[in-house]
mmCIF file of C-alpha atoms and ligand atoms in Angstrom:
data_model
loop_
_atom_site.group_PDB
_atom_site.id
_atom_site.type_symbol
_atom_site.label_atom_id
_atom_site.label_comp_id
_atom_site.label_asym_id
_atom_site.label_seq_id
_atom_site.Cartn_x
_atom_site.Cartn_y
_atom_site.Cartn_z
ATOM 1 C CA MET C 15 -111.950 -26.734 -77.441
ATOM 2 C CA ARG C 16 -111.439 -23.188 -76.118
ATOM 3 C CA PHE C 17 -110.445 -22.329 -72.499
ATOM 4 C CA SER C 18 -111.163 -19.019 -70.823
ATOM 5 C CA ARG C 19 -108.149 -16.864 -70.051
ATOM 6 C CA PRO C 20 -108.438 -17.100 -66.183
ATOM 7 C CA ILE C 21 -108.368 -20.917 -66.352
ATOM 8 C CA VAL C 22 -105.259 -20.869 -68.528
ATOM 9 C CA ILE C 23 -103.550 -18.441 -66.127
ATOM 10 C CA TRP C 24 -104.396 -20.616 -63.087
ATOM 11 C CA VAL C 25 -103.119 -23.764 -64.826
ATOM 12 C CA LEU C 26 -99.855 -22.037 -65.773
ATOM 13 C CA LEU C 27 -99.435 -20.699 -62.216
ATOM 14 C CA GLY C 28 -100.036 -24.205 -60.864
ATOM 15 C CA LEU C 29 -97.383 -25.654 -63.159
ATOM 16 C CA VAL C 30 -94.846 -22.993 -62.111
ATOM 17 C CA LEU C 31 -95.513 -23.611 -58.386
ATOM 18 C CA PHE C 32 -95.285 -27.388 -58.900
ATOM 19 C CA GLY C 33 -91.950 -26.890 -60.640
ATOM 20 C CA ILE C 34 -90.613 -24.795 -57.765
ATOM 21 C CA PHE C 35 -91.714 -27.132 -54.952
ATOM 22 C CA ALA C 36 -91.226 -30.500 -56.652
ATOM 23 C CA GLY C 37 -87.946 -29.629 -58.365
ATOM 24 C CA GLY C 38 -85.695 -30.329 -55.389
ATOM 25 C CA LYS C 39 -85.848 -32.423 -52.264
ATOM 26 C CA LYS C 40 -86.523 -30.176 -49.306
ATOM 27 C CA GLU C 41 -86.636 -31.465 -45.733
ATOM 28 C CA ASP C 42 -86.767 -29.209 -42.681
ATOM 29 C CA GLU C 43 -85.601 -26.293 -44.851
ATOM 30 C CA VAL C 44 -82.361 -28.146 -45.644
ATOM 31 C CA TRP C 45 -81.552 -29.108 -49.210
ATOM 32 C CA VAL C 46 -80.219 -32.628 -49.560
ATOM 33 C CA SER C 47 -78.488 -34.157 -52.537
ATOM 34 C CA THR C 48 -77.013 -37.624 -52.552
ATOM 35 C CA THR C 49 -74.523 -39.296 -54.853
ATOM 36 C CA GLU C 50 -73.083 -42.787 -54.617
ATOM 37 C CA ASN C 51 -70.811 -42.004 -51.683
ATOM 38 C CA GLU C 52 -71.537 -38.434 -50.664
ATOM 39 C CA VAL C 53 -74.421 -36.527 -49.089
ATOM 40 C CA ILE C 54 -74.553 -32.743 -49.390
ATOM 41 C CA LEU C 55 -76.815 -30.766 -47.066
ATOM 42 C CA ASP C 56 -77.629 -27.124 -47.740
ATOM 43 C CA THR C 57 -74.658 -26.880 -50.188
ATOM 44 C CA ASP C 58 -72.029 -26.173 -47.503
ATOM 45 C CA TRP C 59 -72.437 -29.198 -45.231
ATOM 46 C CA SER C 60 -71.474 -32.661 -46.483
ATOM 47 C CA PHE C 61 -70.091 -36.062 -45.682
ATOM 48 C CA SER C 62 -68.631 -38.814 -47.813
ATOM 49 C CA TRP C 63 -67.445 -42.343 -47.095
ATOM 50 C CA ARG C 64 -65.455 -45.228 -48.533
ATOM 51 C CA PHE C 65 -65.079 -48.815 -47.446
ATOM 52 C CA ILE C 66 -61.419 -49.772 -47.022
ATOM 53 C CA GLY C 67 -60.583 -53.264 -45.805
ATOM 54 C CA GLU C 68 -62.309 -53.856 -42.463
ATOM 55 C CA GLU C 69 -62.997 -50.162 -41.949
ATOM 56 C CA ILE C 70 -65.178 -47.418 -43.299
ATOM 57 C CA GLU C 71 -63.583 -44.007 -43.663
ATOM 58 C CA PHE C 72 -65.713 -40.882 -43.313
ATOM 59 C CA THR C 73 -64.952 -37.301 -44.278
ATOM 60 C CA LEU C 74 -67.130 -34.639 -42.634
ATOM 61 C CA ASN C 75 -67.095 -31.122 -44.116
ATOM 62 C CA ILE C 76 -68.894 -28.835 -41.698
ATOM 63 C CA PRO C 77 -69.474 -25.056 -41.679
ATOM 64 C CA THR C 78 -68.300 -24.394 -38.132
ATOM 65 C CA THR C 79 -65.123 -23.937 -36.122
ATOM 66 C CA GLY C 80 -66.755 -25.865 -33.288
ATOM 67 C CA TRP C 81 -67.596 -29.558 -32.958
ATOM 68 C CA ALA C 82 -68.982 -31.730 -35.736
ATOM 69 C CA ALA C 83 -70.597 -35.145 -35.462
ATOM 70 C CA ILE C 84 -72.214 -38.013 -37.285
ATOM 71 C CA GLY C 85 -74.549 -40.566 -35.718
ATOM 72 C CA PHE C 86 -75.991 -43.867 -36.929
ATOM 73 C CA ASP C 87 -79.430 -45.406 -36.398
ATOM 74 C CA PRO C 88 -81.046 -43.705 -33.398
ATOM 75 C CA SER C 89 -84.135 -45.520 -32.097
ATOM 76 C CA ARG C 90 -85.805 -42.132 -31.473
ATOM 77 C CA MET C 91 -84.376 -38.605 -31.488
ATOM 78 C CA MET C 92 -80.727 -39.081 -30.394
ATOM 79 C CA LYS C 93 -81.221 -42.255 -28.342
ATOM 80 C CA ASP C 94 -79.275 -45.462 -29.104
ATOM 81 C CA ALA C 95 -77.294 -43.916 -31.959
ATOM 82 C CA HIS C 96 -73.611 -44.642 -32.488
ATOM 83 C CA TYR C 97 -71.781 -41.300 -32.631
ATOM 84 C CA ILE C 98 -68.412 -40.022 -33.702
ATOM 85 C CA ILE C 99 -67.875 -36.454 -32.515
ATOM 86 C CA GLY C 100 -64.825 -34.320 -33.131
ATOM 87 C CA TYR C 101 -63.311 -30.889 -33.305
ATOM 88 C CA VAL C 102 -60.064 -29.126 -34.152
ATOM 89 C CA SER C 103 -58.731 -26.932 -31.352
ATOM 90 C CA ASN C 104 -57.089 -23.532 -31.862
ATOM 91 C CA ASP C 105 -53.598 -25.047 -31.849
ATOM 92 C CA GLY C 106 -54.615 -27.501 -34.604
ATOM 93 C CA SER C 107 -54.936 -30.574 -32.379
ATOM 94 C CA VAL C 108 -57.713 -32.951 -33.424
ATOM 95 C CA PHE C 109 -60.044 -34.532 -30.881
ATOM 96 C CA LEU C 110 -62.401 -37.416 -31.687
ATOM 97 C CA ARG C 111 -64.714 -39.449 -29.496
ATOM 98 C CA ASP C 112 -66.831 -42.572 -29.947
ATOM 99 C CA ASP C 113 -70.176 -42.040 -28.159
ATOM 100 C CA PHE C 114 -73.550 -43.680 -27.678
ATOM 101 C CA GLY C 115 -76.992 -42.091 -27.406
ATOM 102 C CA THR C 116 -77.903 -42.622 -23.760
ATOM 103 C CA GLY C 117 -81.163 -40.635 -23.960
ATOM 104 C CA ASP C 118 -83.458 -38.751 -26.331
ATOM 105 C CA THR C 119 -81.185 -35.708 -26.163
ATOM 106 C CA ARG C 120 -78.019 -37.131 -24.580
ATOM 107 C CA HIS C 121 -74.885 -39.014 -25.535
ATOM 108 C CA ALA C 122 -71.936 -40.341 -23.545
ATOM 109 C CA PRO C 123 -68.525 -41.847 -24.387
ATOM 110 C CA ASP C 124 -68.746 -45.596 -25.019
ATOM 111 C CA THR C 125 -65.921 -46.039 -22.514
ATOM 112 C CA SER C 126 -68.043 -44.464 -19.743
ATOM 113 C CA ILE C 127 -70.751 -47.132 -20.105
ATOM 114 C CA GLY C 128 -68.602 -50.250 -20.462
ATOM 115 C CA GLY C 129 -67.895 -50.053 -24.208
ATOM 116 C CA THR C 130 -64.739 -49.385 -26.180
ATOM 117 C CA GLU C 131 -63.344 -46.390 -28.080
ATOM 118 C CA ASP C 132 -63.372 -47.421 -31.759
ATOM 119 C CA VAL C 133 -62.312 -44.566 -33.993
ATOM 120 C CA ARG C 134 -59.034 -43.989 -35.842
ATOM 121 C CA MET C 135 -58.184 -40.417 -36.661
ATOM 122 C CA VAL C 136 -56.895 -39.776 -40.187
ATOM 123 C CA SER C 137 -56.808 -35.965 -40.230
ATOM 124 C CA GLY C 138 -58.569 -32.853 -39.061
ATOM 125 C CA THR C 139 -58.313 -29.280 -40.300
ATOM 126 C CA GLU C 140 -60.017 -25.977 -39.696
ATOM 127 C CA LYS C 141 -59.881 -23.326 -42.409
ATOM 128 C CA ASP C 142 -62.016 -20.326 -43.438
ATOM 129 C CA GLY C 143 -64.619 -21.102 -40.790
ATOM 130 C CA LYS C 144 -64.983 -24.734 -41.865
ATOM 131 C CA THR C 145 -63.939 -27.964 -40.211
ATOM 132 C CA THR C 146 -62.938 -31.116 -42.065
ATOM 133 C CA LEU C 147 -62.622 -34.332 -40.100
ATOM 134 C CA VAL C 148 -61.421 -37.593 -41.637
ATOM 135 C CA PHE C 149 -61.602 -40.740 -39.537
ATOM 136 C CA ALA C 150 -62.061 -44.471 -39.904
ATOM 137 C CA ILE C 151 -64.218 -46.793 -37.842
ATOM 138 C CA PRO C 152 -64.441 -50.589 -37.954
ATOM 139 C CA GLN C 153 -67.361 -51.904 -40.020
ATOM 140 C CA ASP C 154 -67.983 -54.263 -37.101
ATOM 141 C CA SER C 155 -66.150 -53.264 -33.926
ATOM 142 C CA GLY C 156 -67.800 -55.914 -31.774
ATOM 143 C CA ASP C 157 -68.738 -53.192 -29.256
ATOM 144 C CA MET C 158 -72.425 -53.361 -28.298
ATOM 145 C CA TYR C 159 -72.478 -49.538 -28.404
ATOM 146 C CA ASP C 160 -71.451 -49.410 -32.086
ATOM 147 C CA LYS C 161 -73.536 -50.259 -35.161
ATOM 148 C CA VAL C 162 -72.427 -52.774 -37.756
ATOM 149 C CA LEU C 163 -72.049 -50.760 -40.972
ATOM 150 C CA LYS C 164 -72.345 -52.744 -44.207
ATOM 151 C CA ALA C 165 -71.892 -51.581 -47.785
ATOM 152 C CA GLY C 166 -75.278 -51.521 -49.526
ATOM 153 C CA SER C 167 -77.342 -51.307 -46.319
ATOM 154 C CA THR C 168 -79.462 -48.275 -45.503
ATOM 155 C CA TYR C 169 -79.080 -46.345 -42.237
ATOM 156 C CA THR C 170 -80.638 -43.342 -40.562
ATOM 157 C CA ILE C 171 -77.688 -40.984 -40.331
ATOM 158 C CA ILE C 172 -77.896 -37.972 -38.063
ATOM 159 C CA LEU C 173 -75.521 -35.051 -38.343
ATOM 160 C CA ALA C 174 -74.978 -32.073 -36.136
ATOM 161 C CA TYR C 175 -72.513 -29.296 -35.471
ATOM 162 C CA GLY C 176 -71.854 -26.847 -32.686
ATOM 163 C CA ALA C 177 -71.498 -23.089 -32.690
ATOM 164 C CA ASN C 178 -68.287 -21.498 -33.930
ATOM 165 C CA GLY C 179 -65.577 -21.944 -31.316
ATOM 166 C CA ALA C 180 -67.485 -24.679 -29.443
ATOM 167 C CA ASP C 181 -64.432 -26.945 -29.147
ATOM 168 C CA ASN C 182 -66.019 -29.505 -26.845
ATOM 169 C CA PHE C 183 -68.169 -32.657 -26.749
ATOM 170 C CA THR C 184 -70.934 -31.229 -24.604
ATOM 171 C CA SER C 185 -72.573 -28.102 -26.035
ATOM 172 C CA ILE C 186 -75.846 -28.299 -27.940
ATOM 173 C CA HIS C 187 -75.974 -28.126 -31.736
ATOM 174 C CA ARG C 188 -76.361 -25.021 -33.829
ATOM 175 C CA ALA C 189 -77.776 -27.284 -36.549
ATOM 176 C CA ARG C 190 -78.813 -30.918 -36.774
ATOM 177 C CA LYS C 191 -80.228 -33.133 -39.492
ATOM 178 C CA SER C 192 -81.383 -36.666 -40.195
ATOM 179 C CA VAL C 193 -81.090 -38.446 -43.561
ATOM 180 C CA GLU C 194 -81.651 -41.990 -44.834
ATOM 181 C CA VAL C 195 -78.497 -43.153 -46.597
ATOM 182 C CA LYS C 196 -77.478 -46.315 -48.414
ATOM 183 C CA LEU C 197 -73.805 -46.803 -47.620
HETATM 184 C C1 HEM F 222 -74.121 -32.722 -25.833
HETATM 185 C C2 HEM F 222 -74.495 -32.484 -27.075
HETATM 186 C C3 HEM F 222 -75.950 -32.453 -27.469
HETATM 187 C C4 HEM F 222 -77.021 -31.927 -26.809
HETATM 188 C C5 HEM F 222 -77.016 -31.216 -25.457
HETATM 189 C C6 HEM F 222 -78.188 -32.160 -27.610
HETATM 190 C C7 HEM F 222 -79.470 -31.799 -27.263
HETATM 191 C C8 HEM F 222 -80.580 -31.958 -28.064
HETATM 192 C C9 HEM F 222 -81.901 -31.469 -27.756
HETATM 193 C C10 HEM F 222 -82.264 -30.687 -26.476
HETATM 194 C C11 HEM F 222 -82.707 -31.812 -28.770
HETATM 195 C C12 HEM F 222 -84.221 -31.504 -28.891
HETATM 196 C C13 HEM F 222 -84.370 -30.122 -29.438
HETATM 197 C C14 HEM F 222 -84.093 -30.082 -30.929
HETATM 198 O O1 HEM F 222 -84.794 -30.787 -31.668
HETATM 199 O O2 HEM F 222 -83.153 -29.376 -31.317
HETATM 200 C C15 HEM F 222 -81.924 -32.526 -29.751
HETATM 201 C C16 HEM F 222 -82.391 -33.045 -30.943
HETATM 202 C C17 HEM F 222 -81.614 -33.663 -31.887
HETATM 203 N N1 HEM F 222 -80.258 -33.879 -31.829
HETATM 204 FE FE1 HEM F 222 -79.053 -33.387 -30.289
HETATM 205 N N2 HEM F 222 -77.810 -32.805 -28.758
HETATM 206 C C18 HEM F 222 -76.461 -33.009 -28.712
HETATM 207 C C19 HEM F 222 -75.674 -33.644 -29.654
HETATM 208 C C20 HEM F 222 -76.131 -34.189 -30.835
HETATM 209 C C21 HEM F 222 -75.332 -34.872 -31.808
HETATM 210 C C22 HEM F 222 -73.844 -35.145 -31.639
HETATM 211 C C23 HEM F 222 -76.163 -35.220 -32.842
HETATM 212 C C24 HEM F 222 -75.871 -35.930 -34.152
HETATM 213 C C25 HEM F 222 -74.715 -36.264 -34.623
HETATM 214 C C26 HEM F 222 -77.493 -34.747 -32.513
HETATM 215 C C27 HEM F 222 -78.599 -34.903 -33.310
HETATM 216 C C28 HEM F 222 -79.878 -34.505 -32.986
HETATM 217 C C29 HEM F 222 -81.021 -34.726 -33.838
HETATM 218 C C30 HEM F 222 -81.021 -35.401 -35.205
HETATM 219 C C31 HEM F 222 -82.124 -34.191 -33.140
HETATM 220 C C32 HEM F 222 -83.559 -34.188 -33.604
HETATM 221 C C33 HEM F 222 -84.217 -35.457 -33.097
HETATM 222 C C34 HEM F 222 -85.666 -35.572 -33.493
HETATM 223 O O3 HEM F 222 -86.406 -34.575 -33.385
HETATM 224 O O4 HEM F 222 -86.066 -36.678 -33.906
HETATM 225 N N3 HEM F 222 -77.440 -34.144 -31.280
HETATM 226 N N4 HEM F 222 -80.621 -32.592 -29.280
#
């Protein structure tokens, strides 16, 4: 069987385009790659975790000198998620806060709505425009404003970070992302 040259060219072009668009996983212009205990977003934004005893320890690597956060299982947008938000101030002090999604685009400290603060700081550093936060949270804190996090279960994890220098818990994100992750 012989094919005309234009058909062959169109088929080859189709294969090349398929290769480009199907070759990686692209969501909202952010590249996501997942390994057993790490998720990398856009190559320079990542988080990893490990279960230790009754806790789960997270490491957030974020391309900002402002705040960085992770959130678990919103019901819609930012609502009802369990958040840990943190930043490293100019003098190197590390601030962390355990929050809850009180609205579609709002969050508040658990302690301000009758819950408890359940986060243990391990370390926090800021270097070359990047922030690394390491903290541990209970797998089951018993607080109604926290999620129970079990190894092997899948969660909607939302991530966000603030503008450079935004050392606070209140300013809006410069970037935000949602991924499904099996912990
Ligand atoms: C006080 C701090 C924050 C403010 C004022 C804020 C505000 C907003 C606003 C106005 C939107 C809608 C516009 C948009 O899509 O960008 C939004 C969406 C979103 N925010 Fe936030 N946010 C804050 C903190 C956070 C944090 C800490 C996280 C995650 C760790 C987060 C994750 C998201 C996500 C994933 C969306 C998209 C939701 C969707 O479209 O389904 N935000 N936020």
